[in-house]
PDB file of C-alpha atoms in Angstrom:
ATOM      1  CA  MET A   1     -52.543 -20.219  46.130  1.00 93.00           C
ATOM      2  CA  LEU A   2     -49.465 -18.509  44.730  1.00 97.00           C
ATOM      3  CA  LEU A   3     -47.369 -21.409  43.390  1.00 98.00           C
ATOM      4  CA  SER A   4     -47.999 -24.939  42.127  1.00 98.00           C
ATOM      5  CA  VAL A   5     -44.972 -27.246  42.038  1.00 98.00           C
ATOM      6  CA  VAL A   6     -45.805 -29.873  39.395  1.00 98.00           C
ATOM      7  CA  ILE A   7     -43.634 -32.995  39.731  1.00 98.00           C
ATOM      8  CA  ILE A   8     -43.825 -35.666  37.033  1.00 96.00           C
ATOM      9  CA  GLY A   9     -42.496 -39.222  37.100  1.00 94.00           C
ATOM     10  CA  ARG A  10     -42.639 -42.642  35.500  1.00 92.00           C
ATOM     11  CA  ASN A  11     -41.213 -45.825  37.036  1.00 92.00           C
ATOM     12  CA  ASP A  12     -39.057 -43.819  39.416  1.00 92.00           C
ATOM     13  CA  ALA A  13     -40.010 -45.085  42.862  1.00 93.00           C
ATOM     14  CA  GLN A  14     -36.390 -44.944  43.991  1.00 90.00           C
ATOM     15  CA  HIS A  15     -36.166 -41.155  43.624  1.00 92.00           C
ATOM     16  CA  ILE A  16     -39.568 -39.664  44.343  1.00 93.00           C
ATOM     17  CA  SER A  17     -39.205 -39.788  48.138  1.00 95.00           C
ATOM     18  CA  ARG A  18     -36.427 -37.249  47.705  1.00 95.00           C
ATOM     19  CA  SER A  19     -38.173 -35.061  45.114  1.00 96.00           C
ATOM     20  CA  ILE A  20     -41.611 -34.964  46.733  1.00 97.00           C
ATOM     21  CA  GLY A  21     -40.100 -34.924  50.216  1.00 96.00           C
ATOM     22  CA  THR A  22     -37.959 -31.829  49.662  1.00 96.00           C
ATOM     23  CA  ALA A  23     -40.860 -29.983  48.019  1.00 97.00           C
ATOM     24  CA  LEU A  24     -43.195 -30.766  50.951  1.00 97.00           C
ATOM     25  CA  ARG A  25     -40.603 -30.040  53.612  1.00 96.00           C
ATOM     26  CA  THR A  26     -39.324 -26.730  52.221  1.00 96.00           C
ATOM     27  CA  ARG A  27     -42.507 -25.107  50.899  1.00 96.00           C
ATOM     28  CA  PRO A  28     -43.908 -22.016  52.643  1.00 91.00           C
ATOM     29  CA  GLU A  29     -47.171 -23.119  54.258  1.00 82.00           C
ATOM     30  CA  GLY A  30     -50.361 -21.881  52.631  1.00 88.00           C
ATOM     31  CA  ASP A  31     -48.683 -20.501  49.532  1.00 94.00           C
ATOM     32  CA  VAL A  32     -47.435 -23.607  47.692  1.00 97.00           C
ATOM     33  CA  GLU A  33     -49.263 -26.716  46.530  1.00 98.00           C
ATOM     34  CA  VAL A  34     -47.407 -29.857  45.437  1.00 98.00           C
ATOM     35  CA  ILE A  35     -48.821 -31.925  42.577  1.00 98.00           C
ATOM     36  CA  PHE A  36     -47.362 -35.264  41.528  1.00 98.00           C
ATOM     37  CA  VAL A  37     -48.351 -36.780  38.177  1.00 98.00           C
ATOM     38  CA  ASP A  38     -47.661 -40.473  37.679  1.00 97.00           C
ATOM     39  CA  ASP A  39     -47.226 -41.348  34.000  1.00 95.00           C
ATOM     40  CA  ALA A  40     -48.584 -44.916  33.890  1.00 95.00           C
ATOM     41  CA  SER A  41     -45.849 -46.365  36.094  1.00 95.00           C
ATOM     42  CA  THR A  42     -45.603 -50.120  36.477  1.00 95.00           C
ATOM     43  CA  ASP A  43     -43.502 -50.041  39.653  1.00 95.00           C
ATOM     44  CA  ALA A  44     -44.266 -48.585  43.095  1.00 96.00           C
ATOM     45  CA  THR A  45     -44.056 -44.955  41.970  1.00 96.00           C
ATOM     46  CA  LEU A  46     -47.772 -44.221  42.386  1.00 97.00           C
ATOM     47  CA  SER A  47     -48.201 -45.937  45.754  1.00 97.00           C
ATOM     48  CA  THR A  48     -45.037 -44.299  47.099  1.00 97.00           C
ATOM     49  CA  ALA A  49     -46.268 -40.866  46.049  1.00 97.00           C
ATOM     50  CA  GLN A  50     -49.646 -41.496  47.644  1.00 98.00           C
ATOM     51  CA  LYS A  51     -48.027 -42.476  50.953  1.00 97.00           C
ATOM     52  CA  LEU A  52     -45.822 -39.373  50.913  1.00 97.00           C
ATOM     53  CA  CYS A  53     -48.753 -37.032  50.248  1.00 97.00           C
ATOM     54  CA  ASP A  54     -51.402 -38.771  52.347  1.00 96.00           C
ATOM     55  CA  GLY A  55     -52.869 -36.342  54.874  1.00 94.00           C
ATOM     56  CA  LYS A  56     -50.752 -33.421  53.640  1.00 95.00           C
ATOM     57  CA  GLN A  57     -52.590 -30.179  52.949  1.00 95.00           C
ATOM     58  CA  ASP A  58     -52.423 -28.684  49.447  1.00 97.00           C
ATOM     59  CA  THR A  59     -51.159 -31.833  47.732  1.00 97.00           C
ATOM     60  CA  LYS A  60     -52.509 -33.839  44.811  1.00 98.00           C
ATOM     61  CA  VAL A  61     -51.440 -37.193  43.359  1.00 98.00           C
ATOM     62  CA  LEU A  62     -52.651 -37.722  39.794  1.00 98.00           C
ATOM     63  CA  HIS A  63     -52.352 -40.833  37.642  1.00 97.00           C
ATOM     64  CA  SER A  64     -52.567 -41.505  33.920  1.00 96.00           C
ATOM     65  CA  ASP A  65     -53.578 -45.033  32.923  1.00 96.00           C
ATOM     66  CA  VAL A  66     -51.745 -44.645  29.602  1.00 94.00           C
ATOM     67  CA  HIS A  67     -48.200 -43.433  28.962  1.00 91.00           C
ATOM     68  CA  VAL A  68     -48.519 -39.769  27.959  1.00 90.00           C
ATOM     69  CA  SER A  69     -44.812 -38.783  28.015  1.00 87.00           C
ATOM     70  CA  ALA A  70     -43.219 -35.963  30.010  1.00 90.00           C
ATOM     71  CA  GLY A  71     -45.129 -33.346  28.030  1.00 90.00           C
ATOM     72  CA  GLY A  72     -48.471 -35.039  28.582  1.00 94.00           C
ATOM     73  CA  ALA A  73     -47.811 -35.460  32.304  1.00 95.00           C
ATOM     74  CA  ARG A  74     -46.972 -31.770  32.667  1.00 96.00           C
ATOM     75  CA  ASN A  75     -50.177 -30.820  30.873  1.00 97.00           C
ATOM     76  CA  ILE A  76     -52.210 -32.979  33.264  1.00 98.00           C
ATOM     77  CA  GLY A  77     -50.553 -31.321  36.242  1.00 98.00           C
ATOM     78  CA  VAL A  78     -51.203 -27.805  34.994  1.00 98.00           C
ATOM     79  CA  ARG A  79     -54.862 -28.573  34.305  1.00 98.00           C
ATOM     80  CA  GLU A  80     -55.298 -29.572  37.962  1.00 98.00           C
ATOM     81  CA  ALA A  81     -53.147 -26.770  39.393  1.00 98.00           C
ATOM     82  CA  SER A  82     -54.614 -23.850  41.286  1.00 97.00           C
ATOM     83  CA  GLY A  83     -51.489 -21.724  41.794  1.00 98.00           C
ATOM     84  CA  ASP A  84     -51.000 -18.384  40.090  1.00 98.00           C
ATOM     85  CA  TYR A  85     -47.529 -19.639  39.073  1.00 98.00           C
ATOM     86  CA  ILE A  86     -46.281 -23.003  37.826  1.00 98.00           C
ATOM     87  CA  TYR A  87     -42.901 -24.521  38.607  1.00 98.00           C
ATOM     88  CA  PHE A  88     -42.029 -27.860  36.973  1.00 97.00           C
ATOM     89  CA  HIS A  89     -39.995 -30.522  38.704  1.00 95.00           C
ATOM     90  CA  ASP A  90     -38.785 -33.962  37.514  1.00 94.00           C
ATOM     91  CA  SER A  91     -39.037 -36.936  39.849  1.00 94.00           C
ATOM     92  CA  ASP A  92     -35.312 -37.728  39.925  1.00 92.00           C
ATOM     93  CA  ASP A  93     -34.285 -34.152  40.793  1.00 94.00           C
ATOM     94  CA  TYR A  94     -34.727 -32.175  44.012  1.00 95.00           C
ATOM     95  CA  LEU A  95     -34.936 -28.687  45.538  1.00 97.00           C
ATOM     96  CA  SER A  96     -32.470 -26.889  47.770  1.00 96.00           C
ATOM     97  CA  GLU A  97     -33.503 -26.230  51.360  1.00 96.00           C
ATOM     98  CA  ASP A  98     -34.241 -22.525  50.790  1.00 96.00           C
ATOM     99  CA  GLY A  99     -35.139 -22.725  47.092  1.00 96.00           C
ATOM    100  CA  LEU A 100     -38.899 -22.255  47.306  1.00 97.00           C
ATOM    101  CA  ASP A 101     -38.564 -19.436  49.854  1.00 97.00           C
ATOM    102  CA  ARG A 102     -36.250 -17.568  47.496  1.00 97.00           C
ATOM    103  CA  LEU A 103     -38.523 -18.217  44.512  1.00 97.00           C
ATOM    104  CA  MET A 104     -41.562 -16.896  46.374  1.00 97.00           C
ATOM    105  CA  LYS A 105     -39.594 -13.843  47.469  1.00 96.00           C
ATOM    106  CA  ALA A 106     -38.591 -13.122  43.843  1.00 96.00           C
ATOM    107  CA  ILE A 107     -42.215 -13.328  42.700  1.00 97.00           C
ATOM    108  CA  LYS A 108     -43.454 -10.896  45.335  1.00 96.00           C
ATOM    109  CA  GLU A 109     -40.583  -8.406  45.307  1.00 97.00           C
ATOM    110  CA  ASN A 110     -40.672  -8.083  41.505  1.00 96.00           C
ATOM    111  CA  LYS A 111     -44.410  -7.356  41.485  1.00 96.00           C
ATOM    112  CA  PHE A 112     -45.540 -10.638  39.977  1.00 97.00           C
ATOM    113  CA  PRO A 113     -43.728 -10.806  36.601  1.00 96.00           C
ATOM    114  CA  ASP A 114     -44.666 -13.239  33.836  1.00 96.00           C
ATOM    115  CA  VAL A 115     -41.598 -15.393  34.390  1.00 94.00           C
ATOM    116  CA  ILE A 116     -38.921 -15.778  37.063  1.00 93.00           C
ATOM    117  CA  LEU A 117     -35.614 -17.317  36.020  1.00 91.00           C
ATOM    118  CA  VAL A 118     -34.230 -19.844  38.485  1.00 92.00           C
ATOM    119  CA  PRO A 119     -30.573 -20.665  39.249  1.00 90.00           C
ATOM    120  CA  PHE A 120     -29.954 -24.395  39.195  1.00 89.00           C
ATOM    121  CA  GLN A 121     -27.161 -26.870  39.654  1.00 88.00           C
ATOM    122  CA  VAL A 122     -26.339 -29.815  37.405  1.00 84.00           C
ATOM    123  CA  LEU A 123     -25.132 -32.923  39.193  1.00 82.00           C
ATOM    124  CA  ARG A 124     -23.068 -35.056  36.841  1.00 73.00           C
ATOM    125  CA  MET A 125     -21.155 -38.253  37.524  1.00 65.00           C
ATOM    126  CA  THR A 126     -17.972 -36.488  38.633  1.00 65.00           C
ATOM    127  CA  ARG A 127     -18.870 -32.838  39.308  1.00 68.00           C
ATOM    128  CA  TYR A 128     -21.429 -30.113  40.003  1.00 68.00           C
ATOM    129  CA  GLU A 129     -22.088 -27.241  37.601  1.00 72.00           C
ATOM    130  CA  ASN A 130     -23.916 -24.073  38.631  1.00 76.00           C
ATOM    131  CA  HIS A 131     -26.144 -22.217  36.154  1.00 71.00           C
ATOM    132  CA  VAL A 132     -27.222 -18.706  37.139  1.00 71.00           C
ATOM    133  CA  PRO A 133     -29.067 -16.986  34.274  1.00 69.00           C
ATOM    134  CA  ASP A 134     -29.043 -13.172  34.053  1.00 68.00           C
ATOM    135  CA  ALA A 135     -32.481 -11.701  33.477  1.00 56.00           C
ATOM    136  CA  TYR A 136     -33.675 -10.695  30.010  1.00 53.00           C
ATOM    137  CA  LYS A 137     -30.440  -9.509  28.340  1.00 59.00           C
ATOM    138  CA  GLU A 138     -29.036 -13.016  28.419  1.00 62.00           C
ATOM    139  CA  LEU A 139     -32.382 -14.756  28.525  1.00 66.00           C
ATOM    140  CA  SER A 140     -32.020 -15.570  24.837  1.00 60.00           C
ATOM    141  CA  ASP A 141     -29.007 -17.734  25.624  1.00 65.00           C
ATOM    142  CA  THR A 142     -30.953 -19.580  28.290  1.00 62.00           C
ATOM    143  CA  VAL A 143     -33.932 -20.184  26.048  1.00 61.00           C
ATOM    144  CA  GLY A 144     -31.757 -21.008  23.072  1.00 58.00           C
ATOM    145  CA  TRP A 145     -30.244 -23.964  24.824  1.00 52.00           C
ATOM    146  CA  ALA A 146     -33.572 -24.991  26.372  1.00 54.00           C
ATOM    147  CA  VAL A 147     -31.984 -25.984  29.654  1.00 67.00           C
ATOM    148  CA  GLY A 148     -35.136 -27.466  31.149  1.00 80.00           C
ATOM    149  CA  PRO A 149     -38.749 -26.748  32.051  1.00 88.00           C
ATOM    150  CA  TRP A 150     -37.638 -26.188  35.652  1.00 89.00           C
ATOM    151  CA  SER A 151     -35.265 -23.308  34.780  1.00 89.00           C
ATOM    152  CA  ALA A 152     -38.094 -20.824  35.393  1.00 93.00           C
ATOM    153  CA  ALA A 153     -41.444 -20.396  37.127  1.00 96.00           C
ATOM    154  CA  PHE A 154     -44.189 -18.661  35.154  1.00 96.00           C
ATOM    155  CA  LYS A 155     -47.778 -17.521  35.320  1.00 98.00           C
ATOM    156  CA  ARG A 156     -50.256 -20.352  34.892  1.00 98.00           C
ATOM    157  CA  SER A 157     -52.560 -18.076  32.884  1.00 97.00           C
ATOM    158  CA  LEU A 158     -49.896 -17.877  30.156  1.00 97.00           C
ATOM    159  CA  TYR A 159     -49.175 -21.589  29.954  1.00 97.00           C
ATOM    160  CA  VAL A 160     -48.680 -23.096  26.515  1.00 94.00           C
ATOM    161  CA  PRO A 161     -49.375 -26.861  26.531  1.00 93.00           C
ATOM    162  CA  THR A 162     -46.197 -28.902  26.338  1.00 90.00           C
ATOM    163  CA  PRO A 163     -45.831 -30.949  23.113  1.00 83.00           C
ATOM    164  CA  GLU A 164     -46.661 -34.584  23.771  1.00 82.00           C
ATOM    165  CA  ASN A 165     -44.862 -37.666  22.413  1.00 73.00           C
ATOM    166  CA  VAL A 166     -41.941 -35.556  21.177  1.00 67.00           C
ATOM    167  CA  TYR A 167     -38.372 -36.428  22.112  1.00 62.00           C
ATOM    168  CA  ALA A 168     -36.802 -33.720  24.333  1.00 68.00           C
ATOM    169  CA  GLU A 169     -40.143 -31.897  24.300  1.00 78.00           C
ATOM    170  CA  ASN A 170     -38.835 -28.843  26.145  1.00 79.00           C
ATOM    171  CA  VAL A 171     -36.686 -27.844  23.150  1.00 74.00           C
ATOM    172  CA  VAL A 172     -39.867 -26.984  21.242  1.00 79.00           C
ATOM    173  CA  TRP A 173     -41.927 -25.859  24.224  1.00 87.00           C
ATOM    174  CA  HIS A 174     -39.479 -23.194  25.401  1.00 85.00           C
ATOM    175  CA  PHE A 175     -39.903 -21.075  22.288  1.00 86.00           C
ATOM    176  CA  LEU A 176     -43.695 -21.205  22.302  1.00 88.00           C
ATOM    177  CA  GLN A 177     -43.812 -20.444  26.016  1.00 91.00           C
ATOM    178  CA  TYR A 178     -41.282 -17.603  26.119  1.00 89.00           C
ATOM    179  CA  ASP A 179     -42.894 -15.974  23.090  1.00 91.00           C
ATOM    180  CA  LYS A 180     -45.846 -15.095  25.360  1.00 93.00           C
ATOM    181  CA  PHE A 181     -43.898 -13.420  28.166  1.00 92.00           C
ATOM    182  CA  GLU A 182     -43.485  -9.651  28.548  1.00 91.00           C
ATOM    183  CA  SER A 183     -41.975  -9.207  32.022  1.00 91.00           C
ATOM    184  CA  PHE A 184     -39.044 -11.079  33.533  1.00 89.00           C
ATOM    185  CA  ALA A 185     -37.259 -11.335  36.877  1.00 90.00           C
ATOM    186  CA  LYS A 186     -34.846 -13.755  38.491  1.00 90.00           C
ATOM    187  CA  VAL A 187     -34.190 -15.404  41.815  1.00 93.00           C
ATOM    188  CA  GLU A 188     -31.304 -13.544  43.415  1.00 90.00           C
ATOM    189  CA  GLY A 189     -28.044 -15.197  44.351  1.00 89.00           C
ATOM    190  CA  ASN A 190     -25.852 -17.896  42.885  1.00 86.00           C
ATOM    191  CA  ASP A 191     -26.999 -20.738  45.102  1.00 92.00           C
ATOM    192  CA  PRO A 192     -29.261 -23.186  43.258  1.00 93.00           C
ATOM    193  CA  VAL A 193     -32.998 -23.469  43.763  1.00 95.00           C
ATOM    194  CA  TYR A 194     -33.105 -26.741  41.817  1.00 95.00           C
ATOM    195  CA  ILE A 195     -30.640 -29.625  41.531  1.00 92.00           C
ATOM    196  CA  TRP A 196     -30.796 -31.402  38.166  1.00 89.00           C
ATOM    197  CA  ASP A 197     -29.496 -34.902  38.861  1.00 86.00           C
ATOM    198  CA  CYS A 198     -27.975 -36.372  35.695  1.00 78.00           C
ATOM    199  CA  THR A 199     -26.537 -39.422  37.442  1.00 78.00           C
ATOM    200  CA  ASN A 200     -29.711 -41.467  36.944  1.00 70.00           C
ATOM    201  CA  PRO A 201     -28.779 -44.102  34.294  1.00 63.00           C
ATOM    202  CA  ASN A 202     -32.349 -44.035  32.936  1.00 61.00           C
ATOM    203  CA  ALA A 203     -32.443 -40.272  32.423  1.00 59.00           C
ATOM    204  CA  VAL A 204     -32.836 -38.911  28.901  1.00 54.00           C
ATOM    205  CA  THR A 205     -29.881 -36.632  29.563  1.00 53.00           C
ATOM    206  CA  ARG A 206     -27.569 -39.599  30.082  1.00 50.00           C
ATOM    207  CA  THR A 207     -28.713 -41.110  26.773  1.00 50.00           C
ATOM    208  CA  VAL A 208     -28.107 -37.880  24.874  1.00 49.00           C
ATOM    209  CA  GLU A 209     -24.689 -37.337  26.444  1.00 50.00           C
ATOM    210  CA  TRP A 210     -23.701 -40.892  25.566  1.00 48.00           C
ATOM    211  CA  PHE A 211     -24.194 -40.131  21.866  1.00 48.00           C
ATOM    212  CA  TRP A 212     -22.651 -36.675  22.006  1.00 46.00           C
ATOM    213  CA  ASN A 213     -19.499 -37.981  23.686  1.00 50.00           C
ATOM    214  CA  ARG A 214     -19.058 -40.570  20.912  1.00 49.00           C
ATOM    215  CA  SER A 215     -19.819 -38.288  17.935  1.00 50.00           C
ATOM    216  CA  TYR A 216     -22.116 -40.670  16.049  1.00 51.00           C
ATOM    217  CA  THR A 217     -24.025 -39.459  13.028  1.00 52.00           C
ATOM    218  CA  LEU A 218     -27.636 -40.407  12.425  1.00 48.00           C
ATOM    219  CA  GLU A 219     -26.572 -42.498   9.455  1.00 49.00           C
ATOM    220  CA  GLN A 220     -24.158 -44.480  11.611  1.00 52.00           C
ATOM    221  CA  LEU A 221     -26.856 -45.076  14.202  1.00 49.00           C
ATOM    222  CA  ALA A 222     -29.495 -46.073  11.667  1.00 49.00           C
ATOM    223  CA  PHE A 223     -27.331 -48.686   9.941  1.00 47.00           C
ATOM    224  CA  SER A 224     -25.618 -50.336  12.882  1.00 52.00           C
ATOM    225  CA  ASP A 225     -26.415 -52.329  15.985  1.00 56.00           C
ATOM    226  CA  ILE A 226     -25.011 -49.686  18.338  1.00 51.00           C
ATOM    227  CA  LEU A 227     -28.389 -49.048  19.935  1.00 50.00           C
ATOM    228  CA  VAL A 228     -28.996 -52.735  20.576  1.00 52.00           C
ATOM    229  CA  LYS A 229     -25.558 -53.259  22.080  1.00 54.00           C
ATOM    230  CA  GLU A 230     -26.013 -50.301  24.423  1.00 52.00           C
ATOM    231  CA  GLY A 231     -29.488 -51.385  25.492  1.00 52.00           C
ATOM    232  CA  LEU A 232     -31.078 -48.179  24.231  1.00 51.00           C
ATOM    233  CA  LYS A 233     -34.400 -47.880  22.469  1.00 50.00           C
ATOM    234  CA  ASP A 234     -34.262 -48.452  18.710  1.00 47.00           C
ATOM    235  CA  SER A 235     -36.541 -45.465  18.066  1.00 52.00           C
ATOM    236  CA  TYR A 236     -33.863 -42.967  19.100  1.00 52.00           C
ATOM    237  CA  VAL A 237     -33.123 -41.908  15.514  1.00 54.00           C
ATOM    238  CA  SER A 238     -36.769 -41.484  14.526  1.00 56.00           C
ATOM    239  CA  ASP A 239     -37.494 -39.619  17.770  1.00 59.00           C
ATOM    240  CA  THR A 240     -34.601 -37.257  17.104  1.00 60.00           C
ATOM    241  CA  LEU A 241     -35.782 -36.543  13.573  1.00 59.00           C
ATOM    242  CA  ARG A 242     -39.327 -36.007  14.809  1.00 62.00           C
ATOM    243  CA  ASN A 243     -38.033 -33.532  17.380  1.00 61.00           C
ATOM    244  CA  LEU A 244     -36.172 -31.662  14.657  1.00 64.00           C
ATOM    245  CA  ALA A 245     -39.326 -31.508  12.528  1.00 67.00           C
ATOM    246  CA  ALA A 246     -41.346 -30.213  15.475  1.00 68.00           C
ATOM    247  CA  LEU A 247     -38.722 -27.553  16.136  1.00 68.00           C
ATOM    248  CA  TYR A 248     -38.855 -26.541  12.476  1.00 71.00           C
ATOM    249  CA  ASP A 249     -42.653 -26.179  12.596  1.00 78.00           C
ATOM    250  CA  VAL A 250     -42.470 -23.791  15.555  1.00 81.00           C
ATOM    251  CA  ARG A 251     -41.080 -20.968  13.406  1.00 80.00           C
ATOM    252  CA  HIS A 252     -44.523 -20.133  11.973  1.00 84.00           C
ATOM    253  CA  LYS A 253     -45.998 -19.527  15.424  1.00 87.00           C
ATOM    254  CA  LEU A 254     -43.391 -17.189  16.922  1.00 90.00           C
ATOM    255  CA  LYS A 255     -43.994 -13.435  17.015  1.00 92.00           C
ATOM    256  CA  LYS A 256     -41.253 -11.775  19.072  1.00 89.00           C
ATOM    257  CA  PRO A 257     -38.144 -10.926  16.962  1.00 88.00           C
ATOM    258  CA  TRP A 258     -35.673 -11.901  19.675  1.00 83.00           C
ATOM    259  CA  VAL A 259     -37.375 -15.269  20.187  1.00 85.00           C
ATOM    260  CA  LYS A 260     -37.303 -15.886  16.428  1.00 85.00           C
ATOM    261  CA  ALA A 261     -33.601 -15.040  16.367  1.00 83.00           C
ATOM    262  CA  VAL A 262     -32.833 -17.493  19.136  1.00 80.00           C
ATOM    263  CA  TRP A 263     -35.006 -20.118  17.439  1.00 80.00           C
ATOM    264  CA  ALA A 264     -32.982 -19.736  14.218  1.00 80.00           C
ATOM    265  CA  LYS A 265     -29.746 -20.202  16.125  1.00 77.00           C
ATOM    266  CA  ARG A 266     -31.094 -23.255  17.919  1.00 73.00           C
ATOM    267  CA  PHE A 267     -32.513 -24.863  14.799  1.00 73.00           C
ATOM    268  CA  SER A 268     -29.260 -24.363  12.912  1.00 74.00           C
ATOM    269  CA  SER A 269     -27.333 -26.019  15.727  1.00 67.00           C
ATOM    270  CA  CYS A 270     -29.743 -28.963  15.897  1.00 64.00           C
ATOM    271  CA  TYR A 271     -29.750 -29.380  12.141  1.00 63.00           C
ATOM    272  CA  GLN A 272     -25.967 -29.495  11.938  1.00 64.00           C
ATOM    273  CA  ARG A 273     -25.786 -32.008  14.748  1.00 58.00           C
ATOM    274  CA  MET A 274     -28.618 -34.274  13.747  1.00 54.00           C
ATOM    275  CA  MET A 275     -28.614 -34.217   9.978  1.00 54.00           C
ATOM    276  CA  THR A 276     -25.260 -33.353   8.500  1.00 50.00           C
ATOM    277  CA  GLY A 277     -22.789 -33.501  11.333  1.00 45.00           C
ATOM    278  CA  HIS A 278     -22.147 -35.290  14.545  1.00 43.00           C
ATOM    279  CA  PHE A 279     -23.774 -35.531  17.938  1.00 42.00           C
ATOM    280  CA  GLY A 280     -20.491 -34.318  19.367  1.00 37.00           C
ATOM    281  CA  HIS A 281     -19.629 -30.654  19.908  1.00 33.00           C
TER     282      HIS A 281
END
């Protein structure tokens, strides 16, 4: 098996027919397995996934009885994966019709590199935005902004476990993961492989953008009832600080100079936003 598409989800029954469906429909037969990991959902997410995958070759539906977070769900999926490469996928996003074909082609034509960068499209409330990363020279910019675990496929043998129970876990994970890679390639073309749907009102991205667009400081959030009024979880501030601390701890583990340089830039940006400045740009 060449590629494992690991899809994670929690209480997202309304979207997984699209995410699992496009992965099953567009995968090259015999080369791609689809794994769905249900993170202790309390709605019909698990049963819906099971119905979608029932009788399909090279599919797995996994379930965690306890909430393990996005990072924990990804780790479960990788442990059960058999593909030489891993490609992460969130349950409320979806793949383009030719995305997996183009990804497989990039893997084979570039002689099986450690990581393959993937063009993706961001779907916001009023517009689409295309993101087409250039390989290696501008990889630092991609990693620095930690655009998402699905912005690249990579060798399973090099996988670094995703931090669990950390807010925006991919911010930390990207640096640890990319520090292990030596060879890079990219999917050719500007058309997206992956569509990142930010219109879901329950998505973390929507929560983050809400704060950024209003330029609240942590102090303002901690000593007000803004979170309660907006119906958001009251642990947002503590989760953000914990994420910053986790990002700070990563510096001791990095070895590649260019990854360290990008880490320093990222940490400085996060620190200014979260501690002394505003969530706004």
